[in-house]
Amino acid sequence: MFLALRELWFARTRFLLMGAVVALISILMVILSGLSSGLVVDGVSALQRTPVQAFAFAEGTKTDSAFSRSVVTEDQADAWRARPDVARAELFGNTIVNAKTESGVPVDLTLFGIRPGSFLEPMVAEGTPIGGDTDVVLSDSARDTGVELGDTIVVDRLGTRLNVVGFTSDKRTFGHVDVAYLPLNTWQEIHAGVRLGEQVPPSAYAEASVVAIEGADGALPDLAAGDAEAGTAAKTLEESFDASPGYSAEMMTMSMIIAFLYAISALVVGAFFTIWTVQRSREIAVLRAMGASTGFLLRDSLLQAVIVLVGSVTLGVLIGLGLGSGLEDSGMPFVLETGPIVQGAVLLVVLGLIGAALAVVRIVRVDPLAALGENR
């Protein structure tokens, strides 16, 4: 009888209104997904692109801002290198500094101290790799701050001068700050607070923030055993993201907002179909009296929900993608990624169907005699 399709047409105003609400929720889902992905990229994209399986922090280091709190030594790095399940291990420095170019342009940078030629050194898209002690390779996004190839950057308070010799091919940030790769010994001098011209304590050259670990054959090594030998507290690459300043708080906030959005979507759809089911209870009773099975009535009602949800979510996602594409180049931490958006769209449909299913369960309780006037 195509009852579901007929009702969609004859009550099109109601269903279009409901579809508009679901479409707006879908648009919001796309925008929030883009913001969440953008915060991840802006917060830890440099770590994501670091070819390691784990970082070993100093034992007892607090999780929040662990890179700036942790201090490890060359001896601890040697202990990790000696393990058979570790291919390579290098000291890795991480410090956020304020600086400016010689022309006075202010620049905030996260300094990644690495040994030149090690597996931690990034590919250079423009310019040359790190050569001298004062050479730095910057994230491609640092160009937006006004820094150019050949510029000299002066670190505030210390006066350390760094020469920009190259840029990476992609955006690399940490804690929402552009990354600058520089020789480990220069990073150690900056980390020790040594001013230009001052003598460097010999102990400074034996320390770094963490040990960067590359597992044998790209596999994750036994972190617990390595920690026991080296006296460290290792975290996988993904776990180390929480060590970025504010990362965990940002992700928890965005996750809570998105979770409430999904819950609201299910409640709105469920409320709509509850009211709709009550309004059409007499027609449902007539169908039951004519011999329609409970399964048929449930499928009939859920078909309406599927059509409304799939159509509305698809329209909302397309509009959201159109709006989001204009936000990607606006300076806002916003990145459209296919995976999270598809997952969000599927969740909106599934949760909406669950809400609709709960609403139409009352169909099984419809008394066929109601169609024969028993309640009059």
PDB file of C-alpha atoms in Angstrom, residues 62-206:
ATOM      1  CA  LYS A  62      53.062  14.699  34.915  1.00  0.00           C
ATOM      2  CA  THR A  63      51.064  14.064  31.749  1.00  0.00           C
ATOM      3  CA  ASP A  64      50.010  17.650  31.059  1.00  0.00           C
ATOM      4  CA  SER A  65      52.808  19.573  29.270  1.00  0.00           C
ATOM      5  CA  ALA A  66      55.082  16.596  29.885  1.00  0.00           C
ATOM      6  CA  PHE A  67      57.513  17.595  27.134  1.00  0.00           C
ATOM      7  CA  SER A  68      58.378  20.834  28.921  1.00  0.00           C
ATOM      8  CA  ARG A  69      58.616  19.129  32.351  1.00  0.00           C
ATOM      9  CA  SER A  70      60.622  16.071  31.358  1.00  0.00           C
ATOM     10  CA  VAL A  71      64.430  15.849  31.357  1.00  0.00           C
ATOM     11  CA  VAL A  72      66.256  12.704  30.206  1.00  0.00           C
ATOM     12  CA  THR A  73      69.939  11.965  29.715  1.00  0.00           C
ATOM     13  CA  GLU A  74      72.211  10.395  27.128  1.00  0.00           C
ATOM     14  CA  ASP A  75      72.675   7.383  29.402  1.00  0.00           C
ATOM     15  CA  GLN A  76      68.931   6.716  29.292  1.00  0.00           C
ATOM     16  CA  ALA A  77      68.985   7.004  25.515  1.00  0.00           C
ATOM     17  CA  ASP A  78      71.862   4.478  25.419  1.00  0.00           C
ATOM     18  CA  ALA A  79      69.795   2.070  27.514  1.00  0.00           C
ATOM     19  CA  TRP A  80      66.997   2.231  24.944  1.00  0.00           C
ATOM     20  CA  ARG A  81      69.446   1.840  22.030  1.00  0.00           C
ATOM     21  CA  ALA A  82      70.801  -1.357  23.576  1.00  0.00           C
ATOM     22  CA  ARG A  83      67.419  -3.076  23.440  1.00  0.00           C
ATOM     23  CA  PRO A  84      66.956  -5.656  20.625  1.00  0.00           C
ATOM     24  CA  ASP A  85      63.407  -4.472  19.853  1.00  0.00           C
ATOM     25  CA  VAL A  86      64.571  -0.864  19.284  1.00  0.00           C
ATOM     26  CA  ALA A  87      65.974   0.069  15.897  1.00  0.00           C
ATOM     27  CA  ARG A  88      67.005   3.624  16.784  1.00  0.00           C
ATOM     28  CA  ALA A  89      66.703   5.940  19.778  1.00  0.00           C
ATOM     29  CA  GLU A  90      67.672   9.601  19.872  1.00  0.00           C
ATOM     30  CA  LEU A  91      67.515  12.441  22.358  1.00  0.00           C
ATOM     31  CA  PHE A  92      64.771  14.846  21.386  1.00  0.00           C
ATOM     32  CA  GLY A  93      64.342  18.397  22.664  1.00  0.00           C
ATOM     33  CA  ASN A  94      61.041  20.270  22.882  1.00  0.00           C
ATOM     34  CA  THR A  95      60.730  23.883  24.060  1.00  0.00           C
ATOM     35  CA  ILE A  96      58.315  26.707  23.228  1.00  0.00           C
ATOM     36  CA  VAL A  97      60.004  30.117  22.901  1.00  0.00           C
ATOM     37  CA  ASN A  98      59.210  33.678  21.924  1.00  0.00           C
ATOM     38  CA  ALA A  99      61.387  35.174  19.233  1.00  0.00           C
ATOM     39  CA  LYS A 100      61.453  37.806  16.509  1.00  0.00           C
ATOM     40  CA  THR A 101      63.119  38.328  13.183  1.00  0.00           C
ATOM     41  CA  GLU A 102      65.788  40.967  12.658  1.00  0.00           C
ATOM     42  CA  SER A 103      63.131  43.111  11.002  1.00  0.00           C
ATOM     43  CA  GLY A 104      61.075  42.991  14.218  1.00  0.00           C
ATOM     44  CA  VAL A 105      58.400  40.448  13.218  1.00  0.00           C
ATOM     45  CA  PRO A 106      57.338  38.553  16.400  1.00  0.00           C
ATOM     46  CA  VAL A 107      57.417  34.766  16.060  1.00  0.00           C
ATOM     47  CA  ASP A 108      56.333  32.077  18.522  1.00  0.00           C
ATOM     48  CA  LEU A 109      58.118  28.788  17.901  1.00  0.00           C
ATOM     49  CA  THR A 110      58.294  25.301  19.321  1.00  0.00           C
ATOM     50  CA  LEU A 111      61.941  24.277  19.045  1.00  0.00           C
ATOM     51  CA  PHE A 112      62.507  20.605  18.199  1.00  0.00           C
ATOM     52  CA  GLY A 113      66.101  19.750  19.004  1.00  0.00           C
ATOM     53  CA  ILE A 114      67.390  16.864  16.844  1.00  0.00           C
ATOM     54  CA  ARG A 115      70.710  15.459  15.745  1.00  0.00           C
ATOM     55  CA  PRO A 116      71.252  16.494  12.090  1.00  0.00           C
ATOM     56  CA  GLY A 117      71.157  13.450   9.834  1.00  0.00           C
ATOM     57  CA  SER A 118      69.161  11.365  12.327  1.00  0.00           C
ATOM     58  CA  PHE A 119      65.839   9.703  11.524  1.00  0.00           C
ATOM     59  CA  LEU A 120      64.089  12.636  13.232  1.00  0.00           C
ATOM     60  CA  GLU A 121      65.244  15.178  10.648  1.00  0.00           C
ATOM     61  CA  PRO A 122      62.344  16.341   8.424  1.00  0.00           C
ATOM     62  CA  MET A 123      62.298  16.437   4.643  1.00  0.00           C
ATOM     63  CA  VAL A 124      62.927  19.939   3.305  1.00  0.00           C
ATOM     64  CA  ALA A 125      60.611  21.186   0.561  1.00  0.00           C
ATOM     65  CA  GLU A 126      62.378  24.512   0.041  1.00  0.00           C
ATOM     66  CA  GLY A 127      65.903  25.489   0.997  1.00  0.00           C
ATOM     67  CA  THR A 128      68.507  23.164   2.473  1.00  0.00           C
ATOM     68  CA  PRO A 129      68.646  20.715   5.393  1.00  0.00           C
ATOM     69  CA  ILE A 130      70.209  21.659   8.711  1.00  0.00           C
ATOM     70  CA  GLY A 131      73.938  22.201   8.256  1.00  0.00           C
ATOM     71  CA  GLY A 132      75.412  24.571  10.821  1.00  0.00           C
ATOM     72  CA  ASP A 133      74.771  24.920  14.538  1.00  0.00           C
ATOM     73  CA  THR A 134      72.498  27.929  14.045  1.00  0.00           C
ATOM     74  CA  ASP A 135      70.485  26.578  11.108  1.00  0.00           C
ATOM     75  CA  VAL A 136      66.740  25.973  11.515  1.00  0.00           C
ATOM     76  CA  VAL A 137      64.088  24.392   9.296  1.00  0.00           C
ATOM     77  CA  LEU A 138      60.605  25.796   9.893  1.00  0.00           C
ATOM     78  CA  SER A 139      57.103  24.482   9.379  1.00  0.00           C
ATOM     79  CA  ASP A 140      55.595  25.590   6.079  1.00  0.00           C
ATOM     80  CA  SER A 141      52.846  27.395   8.025  1.00  0.00           C
ATOM     81  CA  ALA A 142      55.468  29.715   9.558  1.00  0.00           C
ATOM     82  CA  ARG A 143      55.446  31.649   6.288  1.00  0.00           C
ATOM     83  CA  ASP A 144      52.060  33.053   7.332  1.00  0.00           C
ATOM     84  CA  THR A 145      53.742  34.890  10.203  1.00  0.00           C
ATOM     85  CA  GLY A 146      56.028  36.771   7.797  1.00  0.00           C
ATOM     86  CA  VAL A 147      59.152  34.626   8.109  1.00  0.00           C
ATOM     87  CA  GLU A 148      61.049  34.036   4.862  1.00  0.00           C
ATOM     88  CA  LEU A 149      63.934  31.884   3.711  1.00  0.00           C
ATOM     89  CA  GLY A 150      67.225  33.480   4.761  1.00  0.00           C
ATOM     90  CA  ASP A 151      65.752  35.410   7.696  1.00  0.00           C
ATOM     91  CA  THR A 152      67.513  35.477  11.046  1.00  0.00           C
ATOM     92  CA  ILE A 153      65.427  34.756  14.133  1.00  0.00           C
ATOM     93  CA  VAL A 154      66.547  36.042  17.538  1.00  0.00           C
ATOM     94  CA  VAL A 155      65.344  34.205  20.644  1.00  0.00           C
ATOM     95  CA  ASP A 156      63.979  36.590  23.281  1.00  0.00           C
ATOM     96  CA  ARG A 157      66.081  37.205  26.440  1.00  0.00           C
ATOM     97  CA  LEU A 158      68.864  34.887  25.285  1.00  0.00           C
ATOM     98  CA  GLY A 159      69.830  36.628  22.057  1.00  0.00           C
ATOM     99  CA  THR A 160      70.506  33.309  20.284  1.00  0.00           C
ATOM    100  CA  ARG A 161      70.481  33.882  16.524  1.00  0.00           C
ATOM    101  CA  LEU A 162      68.993  31.221  14.252  1.00  0.00           C
ATOM    102  CA  ASN A 163      69.204  31.248  10.457  1.00  0.00           C
ATOM    103  CA  VAL A 164      66.169  30.024   8.483  1.00  0.00           C
ATOM    104  CA  VAL A 165      67.622  27.642   5.861  1.00  0.00           C
ATOM    105  CA  GLY A 166      64.520  25.671   4.873  1.00  0.00           C
ATOM    106  CA  PHE A 167      60.820  24.962   5.139  1.00  0.00           C
ATOM    107  CA  THR A 168      58.955  21.651   5.397  1.00  0.00           C
ATOM    108  CA  SER A 169      56.377  20.693   2.765  1.00  0.00           C
ATOM    109  CA  ASP A 170      53.501  20.630   5.265  1.00  0.00           C
ATOM    110  CA  LYS A 171      52.142  22.264   8.379  1.00  0.00           C
ATOM    111  CA  ARG A 172      53.900  21.136  11.565  1.00  0.00           C
ATOM    112  CA  THR A 173      52.733  22.645  14.829  1.00  0.00           C
ATOM    113  CA  PHE A 174      52.873  21.766  18.513  1.00  0.00           C
ATOM    114  CA  GLY A 175      50.657  23.436  21.097  1.00  0.00           C
ATOM    115  CA  HIS A 176      49.231  25.657  18.308  1.00  0.00           C
ATOM    116  CA  VAL A 177      52.739  27.004  17.636  1.00  0.00           C
ATOM    117  CA  ASP A 178      54.834  26.521  14.492  1.00  0.00           C
ATOM    118  CA  VAL A 179      57.753  24.118  14.846  1.00  0.00           C
ATOM    119  CA  ALA A 180      61.399  24.920  14.149  1.00  0.00           C
ATOM    120  CA  TYR A 181      63.884  22.044  13.814  1.00  0.00           C
ATOM    121  CA  LEU A 182      67.400  22.890  14.974  1.00  0.00           C
ATOM    122  CA  PRO A 183      70.556  20.999  16.031  1.00  0.00           C
ATOM    123  CA  LEU A 184      70.235  19.304  19.412  1.00  0.00           C
ATOM    124  CA  ASN A 185      73.330  21.023  20.862  1.00  0.00           C
ATOM    125  CA  THR A 186      71.886  24.457  20.041  1.00  0.00           C
ATOM    126  CA  TRP A 187      68.560  23.447  21.597  1.00  0.00           C
ATOM    127  CA  GLN A 188      70.424  22.289  24.708  1.00  0.00           C
ATOM    128  CA  GLU A 189      72.079  25.694  25.035  1.00  0.00           C
ATOM    129  CA  ILE A 190      68.721  27.465  24.717  1.00  0.00           C
ATOM    130  CA  HIS A 191      67.087  25.039  27.157  1.00  0.00           C
ATOM    131  CA  ALA A 192      69.873  25.699  29.676  1.00  0.00           C
ATOM    132  CA  GLY A 193      69.174  29.444  29.422  1.00  0.00           C
ATOM    133  CA  VAL A 194      72.636  30.275  28.153  1.00  0.00           C
ATOM    134  CA  ARG A 195      72.823  33.798  26.785  1.00  0.00           C
ATOM    135  CA  LEU A 196      74.796  34.749  23.703  1.00  0.00           C
ATOM    136  CA  GLY A 197      78.493  34.688  24.575  1.00  0.00           C
ATOM    137  CA  GLU A 198      78.110  32.903  27.925  1.00  0.00           C
ATOM    138  CA  GLN A 199      79.875  29.655  28.715  1.00  0.00           C
ATOM    139  CA  VAL A 200      77.744  26.517  28.451  1.00  0.00           C
ATOM    140  CA  PRO A 201      77.775  24.051  31.380  1.00  0.00           C
ATOM    141  CA  PRO A 202      79.079  20.657  30.116  1.00  0.00           C
ATOM    142  CA  SER A 203      76.062  18.884  31.691  1.00  0.00           C
ATOM    143  CA  ALA A 204      73.712  20.755  29.358  1.00  0.00           C
ATOM    144  CA  TYR A 205      74.899  18.721  26.367  1.00  0.00           C
ATOM    145  CA  ALA A 206      73.856  15.435  27.981  1.00  0.00           C
TER     146      ALA A 206
END
